[in-house]
């Protein structure tokens, strides 16, 4: 009986550790700055990006907040390791342009497989999640002054 209780305890502990670890992998918080752009950009703008995968793994909900950004034109999730630039794979914001200095929620919504772009068109959301988990995805916000990106943050 004692061996059975120990075995049950071990199984329960293993289950809880896997469950907690799995849940921890579902949410991401990213700080966006000009210094993380490639090449680095001197700017007062900054941002926060939150991303959460639903239990079924079929939707990523997101919220992109920025502070002191000037003339924001677009925002994307891109494929690319830290220090490297890459192509966009999911659109987060495509206008209309935020004229002048803007602080607040630039964009929020849900990404599904059918919303993927570039090299991920026709692929599953799991492909984007795999890029994120491998450290091969970043978020950036484009502006008139910096059309390739003014603030950036690696999703990890």
PDB file of C-alpha atoms in Angstrom:
ATOM      1  CA  UNK A   1       0.000   0.000   0.000  1.00  0.00           C
ATOM      2  CA  UNK A   2       2.851   2.373   0.844  1.00  0.00           C
ATOM      3  CA  UNK A   3       4.484   1.671  -2.566  1.00  0.00           C
ATOM      4  CA  UNK A   4       1.165   2.451  -4.257  1.00  0.00           C
ATOM      5  CA  UNK A   5       0.930   5.829  -2.484  1.00  0.00           C
ATOM      6  CA  UNK A   6       4.515   6.659  -3.436  1.00  0.00           C
ATOM      7  CA  UNK A   7       3.867   5.687  -7.042  1.00  0.00           C
ATOM      8  CA  UNK A   8       0.685   7.764  -7.105  1.00  0.00           C
ATOM      9  CA  UNK A   9       2.570  10.723  -5.630  1.00  0.00           C
ATOM     10  CA  UNK A  10       5.305  10.426  -8.278  1.00  0.00           C
ATOM     11  CA  UNK A  11       2.778  10.197 -11.121  1.00  0.00           C
ATOM     12  CA  UNK A  12       0.841  13.192  -9.763  1.00  0.00           C
ATOM     13  CA  UNK A  13       4.027  15.246  -9.289  1.00  0.00           C
ATOM     14  CA  UNK A  14       5.166  14.424 -12.830  1.00  0.00           C
ATOM     15  CA  UNK A  15       1.764  15.353 -14.248  1.00  0.00           C
ATOM     16  CA  UNK A  16       1.712  18.678 -12.392  1.00  0.00           C
ATOM     17  CA  UNK A  17       5.244  19.597 -13.431  1.00  0.00           C
ATOM     18  CA  UNK A  18       4.462  18.845 -17.086  1.00  0.00           C
ATOM     19  CA  UNK A  19       1.176  20.780 -16.863  1.00  0.00           C
ATOM     20  CA  UNK A  20       2.801  23.792 -15.226  1.00  0.00           C
ATOM     21  CA  UNK A  21       5.674  23.760 -17.734  1.00  0.00           C
ATOM     22  CA  UNK A  22       3.254  23.488 -20.648  1.00  0.00           C
ATOM     23  CA  UNK A  23       1.112  26.353 -19.382  1.00  0.00           C
ATOM     24  CA  UNK A  24       4.203  28.526 -18.895  1.00  0.00           C
ATOM     25  CA  UNK A  25       5.115  28.050 -22.565  1.00  0.00           C
ATOM     26  CA  UNK A  26       1.771  29.479 -23.729  1.00  0.00           C
ATOM     27  CA  UNK A  27       2.291  33.161 -22.818  1.00  0.00           C
ATOM     28  CA  UNK A  28       4.957  35.581 -23.994  1.00  0.00           C
ATOM     29  CA  UNK A  29       5.739  39.158 -22.971  1.00  0.00           C
ATOM     30  CA  UNK A  30       8.104  41.234 -25.070  1.00  0.00           C
ATOM     31  CA  UNK A  31       9.689  44.681 -24.561  1.00  0.00           C
ATOM     32  CA  UNK A  32      10.299  46.607 -27.792  1.00  0.00           C
ATOM     33  CA  UNK A  33      13.099  49.180 -28.041  1.00  0.00           C
ATOM     34  CA  UNK A  34      15.073  50.939 -30.730  1.00  0.00           C
ATOM     35  CA  UNK A  35      18.343  49.429 -29.530  1.00  0.00           C
ATOM     36  CA  UNK A  36      17.052  45.956 -30.461  1.00  0.00           C
ATOM     37  CA  UNK A  37      16.464  46.964 -34.081  1.00  0.00           C
ATOM     38  CA  UNK A  38      19.001  45.890 -36.717  1.00  0.00           C
ATOM     39  CA  UNK A  39      20.792  48.253 -36.978  1.00  0.00           C
ATOM     40  CA  UNK A  40      20.076  49.934 -33.638  1.00  0.00           C
ATOM     41  CA  UNK A  41      17.791  53.014 -33.769  1.00  0.00           C
ATOM     42  CA  UNK A  42      18.017  55.980 -31.398  1.00  0.00           C
ATOM     43  CA  UNK A  43      14.408  56.708 -30.406  1.00  0.00           C
ATOM     44  CA  UNK A  44      12.277  57.585 -27.394  1.00  0.00           C
ATOM     45  CA  UNK A  45       9.643  55.114 -28.594  1.00  0.00           C
ATOM     46  CA  UNK A  46       9.150  51.812 -26.798  1.00  0.00           C
ATOM     47  CA  UNK A  47       6.541  49.112 -26.640  1.00  0.00           C
ATOM     48  CA  UNK A  48       5.114  46.033 -24.964  1.00  0.00           C
ATOM     49  CA  UNK A  49       3.789  42.997 -26.784  1.00  0.00           C
ATOM     50  CA  UNK A  50       1.776  40.222 -25.121  1.00  0.00           C
ATOM     51  CA  UNK A  51       1.008  36.959 -26.861  1.00  0.00           C
ATOM     52  CA  UNK A  52      -1.013  34.015 -25.567  1.00  0.00           C
ATOM     53  CA  UNK A  53      -1.716  30.651 -27.164  1.00  0.00           C
ATOM     54  CA  UNK A  54      -5.151  29.159 -26.452  1.00  0.00           C
ATOM     55  CA  UNK A  55      -5.466  25.669 -24.907  1.00  0.00           C
ATOM     56  CA  UNK A  56      -6.272  24.072 -28.258  1.00  0.00           C
ATOM     57  CA  UNK A  57      -3.227  25.633 -29.942  1.00  0.00           C
ATOM     58  CA  UNK A  58      -5.399  27.134 -32.694  1.00  0.00           C
ATOM     59  CA  UNK A  59      -5.258  30.853 -31.832  1.00  0.00           C
ATOM     60  CA  UNK A  60      -2.706  33.352 -30.603  1.00  0.00           C
ATOM     61  CA  UNK A  61      -4.271  36.403 -28.975  1.00  0.00           C
ATOM     62  CA  UNK A  62      -2.075  39.477 -28.859  1.00  0.00           C
ATOM     63  CA  UNK A  63      -1.909  43.058 -27.663  1.00  0.00           C
ATOM     64  CA  UNK A  64       0.686  45.573 -28.890  1.00  0.00           C
ATOM     65  CA  UNK A  65       1.083  48.752 -26.863  1.00  0.00           C
ATOM     66  CA  UNK A  66       3.485  51.537 -27.793  1.00  0.00           C
ATOM     67  CA  UNK A  67       4.693  54.737 -26.167  1.00  0.00           C
ATOM     68  CA  UNK A  68       5.939  57.891 -27.894  1.00  0.00           C
ATOM     69  CA  UNK A  69       6.075  56.428 -31.388  1.00  0.00           C
ATOM     70  CA  UNK A  70       5.891  58.888 -34.290  1.00  0.00           C
ATOM     71  CA  UNK A  71       3.866  58.082 -37.448  1.00  0.00           C
ATOM     72  CA  UNK A  72       3.514  54.307 -36.984  1.00  0.00           C
ATOM     73  CA  UNK A  73       2.743  52.650 -40.318  1.00  0.00           C
ATOM     74  CA  UNK A  74       2.886  48.887 -39.693  1.00  0.00           C
ATOM     75  CA  UNK A  75       3.762  46.138 -37.203  1.00  0.00           C
ATOM     76  CA  UNK A  76       4.526  42.464 -37.787  1.00  0.00           C
ATOM     77  CA  UNK A  77       5.890  39.295 -36.319  1.00  0.00           C
ATOM     78  CA  UNK A  78       9.003  38.481 -38.351  1.00  0.00           C
ATOM     79  CA  UNK A  79      11.100  35.348 -38.642  1.00  0.00           C
ATOM     80  CA  UNK A  80      14.607  36.119 -37.396  1.00  0.00           C
ATOM     81  CA  UNK A  81      17.030  35.379 -34.612  1.00  0.00           C
ATOM     82  CA  UNK A  82      18.257  38.141 -32.295  1.00  0.00           C
ATOM     83  CA  UNK A  83      20.510  40.493 -34.245  1.00  0.00           C
ATOM     84  CA  UNK A  84      19.213  39.291 -37.645  1.00  0.00           C
ATOM     85  CA  UNK A  85      16.450  40.679 -39.828  1.00  0.00           C
ATOM     86  CA  UNK A  86      13.916  38.459 -41.517  1.00  0.00           C
ATOM     87  CA  UNK A  87      10.643  38.467 -43.434  1.00  0.00           C
ATOM     88  CA  UNK A  88       7.237  39.151 -41.864  1.00  0.00           C
ATOM     89  CA  UNK A  89       5.173  36.044 -41.088  1.00  0.00           C
ATOM     90  CA  UNK A  90       2.142  37.594 -39.352  1.00  0.00           C
ATOM     91  CA  UNK A  91       0.614  41.052 -39.688  1.00  0.00           C
ATOM     92  CA  UNK A  92      -0.256  42.902 -36.484  1.00  0.00           C
ATOM     93  CA  UNK A  93      -0.983  46.414 -37.762  1.00  0.00           C
ATOM     94  CA  UNK A  94      -1.233  47.786 -41.296  1.00  0.00           C
ATOM     95  CA  UNK A  95      -2.840  51.152 -40.760  1.00  0.00           C
ATOM     96  CA  UNK A  96      -4.309  53.522 -41.147  1.00  0.00           C
ATOM     97  CA  UNK A  97      -1.076  55.244 -40.140  1.00  0.00           C
ATOM     98  CA  UNK A  98      -1.055  56.735 -36.641  1.00  0.00           C
ATOM     99  CA  UNK A  99      -0.280  60.350 -37.528  1.00  0.00           C
ATOM    100  CA  UNK A 100       1.989  62.233 -35.146  1.00  0.00           C
ATOM    101  CA  UNK A 101       3.172  60.998 -31.763  1.00  0.00           C
ATOM    102  CA  UNK A 102       1.116  58.077 -30.444  1.00  0.00           C
ATOM    103  CA  UNK A 103       0.967  56.229 -27.127  1.00  0.00           C
ATOM    104  CA  UNK A 104      -1.502  53.443 -26.416  1.00  0.00           C
ATOM    105  CA  UNK A 105      -2.777  50.200 -27.901  1.00  0.00           C
ATOM    106  CA  UNK A 106      -1.559  50.120 -31.494  1.00  0.00           C
ATOM    107  CA  UNK A 107      -3.153  46.763 -32.215  1.00  0.00           C
ATOM    108  CA  UNK A 108      -4.792  43.763 -30.604  1.00  0.00           C
ATOM    109  CA  UNK A 109      -6.456  40.700 -32.003  1.00  0.00           C
ATOM    110  CA  UNK A 110      -6.174  37.020 -32.810  1.00  0.00           C
ATOM    111  CA  UNK A 111      -3.787  35.215 -35.146  1.00  0.00           C
ATOM    112  CA  UNK A 112      -4.983  31.952 -36.726  1.00  0.00           C
ATOM    113  CA  UNK A 113      -3.395  29.774 -39.400  1.00  0.00           C
ATOM    114  CA  UNK A 114      -5.252  31.660 -42.130  1.00  0.00           C
ATOM    115  CA  UNK A 115      -3.689  34.960 -40.930  1.00  0.00           C
ATOM    116  CA  UNK A 116      -0.106  33.842 -41.489  1.00  0.00           C
ATOM    117  CA  UNK A 117       1.870  35.565 -44.241  1.00  0.00           C
ATOM    118  CA  UNK A 118       5.084  35.265 -46.226  1.00  0.00           C
ATOM    119  CA  UNK A 119       6.796  31.908 -45.930  1.00  0.00           C
ATOM    120  CA  UNK A 120       4.109  30.677 -43.482  1.00  0.00           C
ATOM    121  CA  UNK A 121       1.166  31.070 -45.902  1.00  0.00           C
ATOM    122  CA  UNK A 122      -0.659  27.736 -46.004  1.00  0.00           C
ATOM    123  CA  UNK A 123       1.127  26.440 -42.900  1.00  0.00           C
ATOM    124  CA  UNK A 124      -0.323  25.801 -39.463  1.00  0.00           C
ATOM    125  CA  UNK A 125      -0.192  28.022 -36.407  1.00  0.00           C
ATOM    126  CA  UNK A 126       2.053  25.345 -34.880  1.00  0.00           C
ATOM    127  CA  UNK A 127       4.735  26.411 -37.388  1.00  0.00           C
ATOM    128  CA  UNK A 128       4.663  29.972 -36.017  1.00  0.00           C
ATOM    129  CA  UNK A 129       4.641  28.676 -32.438  1.00  0.00           C
ATOM    130  CA  UNK A 130       7.707  26.564 -33.257  1.00  0.00           C
ATOM    131  CA  UNK A 131       9.534  29.649 -34.574  1.00  0.00           C
ATOM    132  CA  UNK A 132       8.665  31.476 -31.362  1.00  0.00           C
ATOM    133  CA  UNK A 133       9.783  28.630 -29.108  1.00  0.00           C
ATOM    134  CA  UNK A 134      13.077  28.333 -30.988  1.00  0.00           C
ATOM    135  CA  UNK A 135      13.807  32.055 -30.533  1.00  0.00           C
ATOM    136  CA  UNK A 136      13.464  32.685 -34.262  1.00  0.00           C
ATOM    137  CA  UNK A 137      10.701  35.320 -34.131  1.00  0.00           C
ATOM    138  CA  UNK A 138      10.526  38.988 -33.249  1.00  0.00           C
ATOM    139  CA  UNK A 139       8.011  41.835 -33.295  1.00  0.00           C
ATOM    140  CA  UNK A 140       8.715  45.247 -34.729  1.00  0.00           C
ATOM    141  CA  UNK A 141       6.880  48.472 -35.426  1.00  0.00           C
ATOM    142  CA  UNK A 142       7.586  50.396 -38.627  1.00  0.00           C
ATOM    143  CA  UNK A 143       7.362  54.188 -38.957  1.00  0.00           C
ATOM    144  CA  UNK A 144       7.749  56.832 -41.647  1.00  0.00           C
ATOM    145  CA  UNK A 145      11.218  57.701 -40.315  1.00  0.00           C
ATOM    146  CA  UNK A 146      12.251  54.035 -39.987  1.00  0.00           C
ATOM    147  CA  UNK A 147      10.366  51.982 -42.588  1.00  0.00           C
ATOM    148  CA  UNK A 148      12.334  48.812 -41.753  1.00  0.00           C
ATOM    149  CA  UNK A 149      11.437  49.150 -38.077  1.00  0.00           C
ATOM    150  CA  UNK A 150      11.855  51.639 -35.242  1.00  0.00           C
ATOM    151  CA  UNK A 151      11.316  49.387 -32.230  1.00  0.00           C
ATOM    152  CA  UNK A 152      11.811  45.658 -31.944  1.00  0.00           C
ATOM    153  CA  UNK A 153      11.665  42.853 -29.409  1.00  0.00           C
ATOM    154  CA  UNK A 154      12.582  39.191 -29.645  1.00  0.00           C
ATOM    155  CA  UNK A 155       9.723  36.863 -28.663  1.00  0.00           C
ATOM    156  CA  UNK A 156      10.936  34.441 -26.011  1.00  0.00           C
TER     157      UNK A 156
END
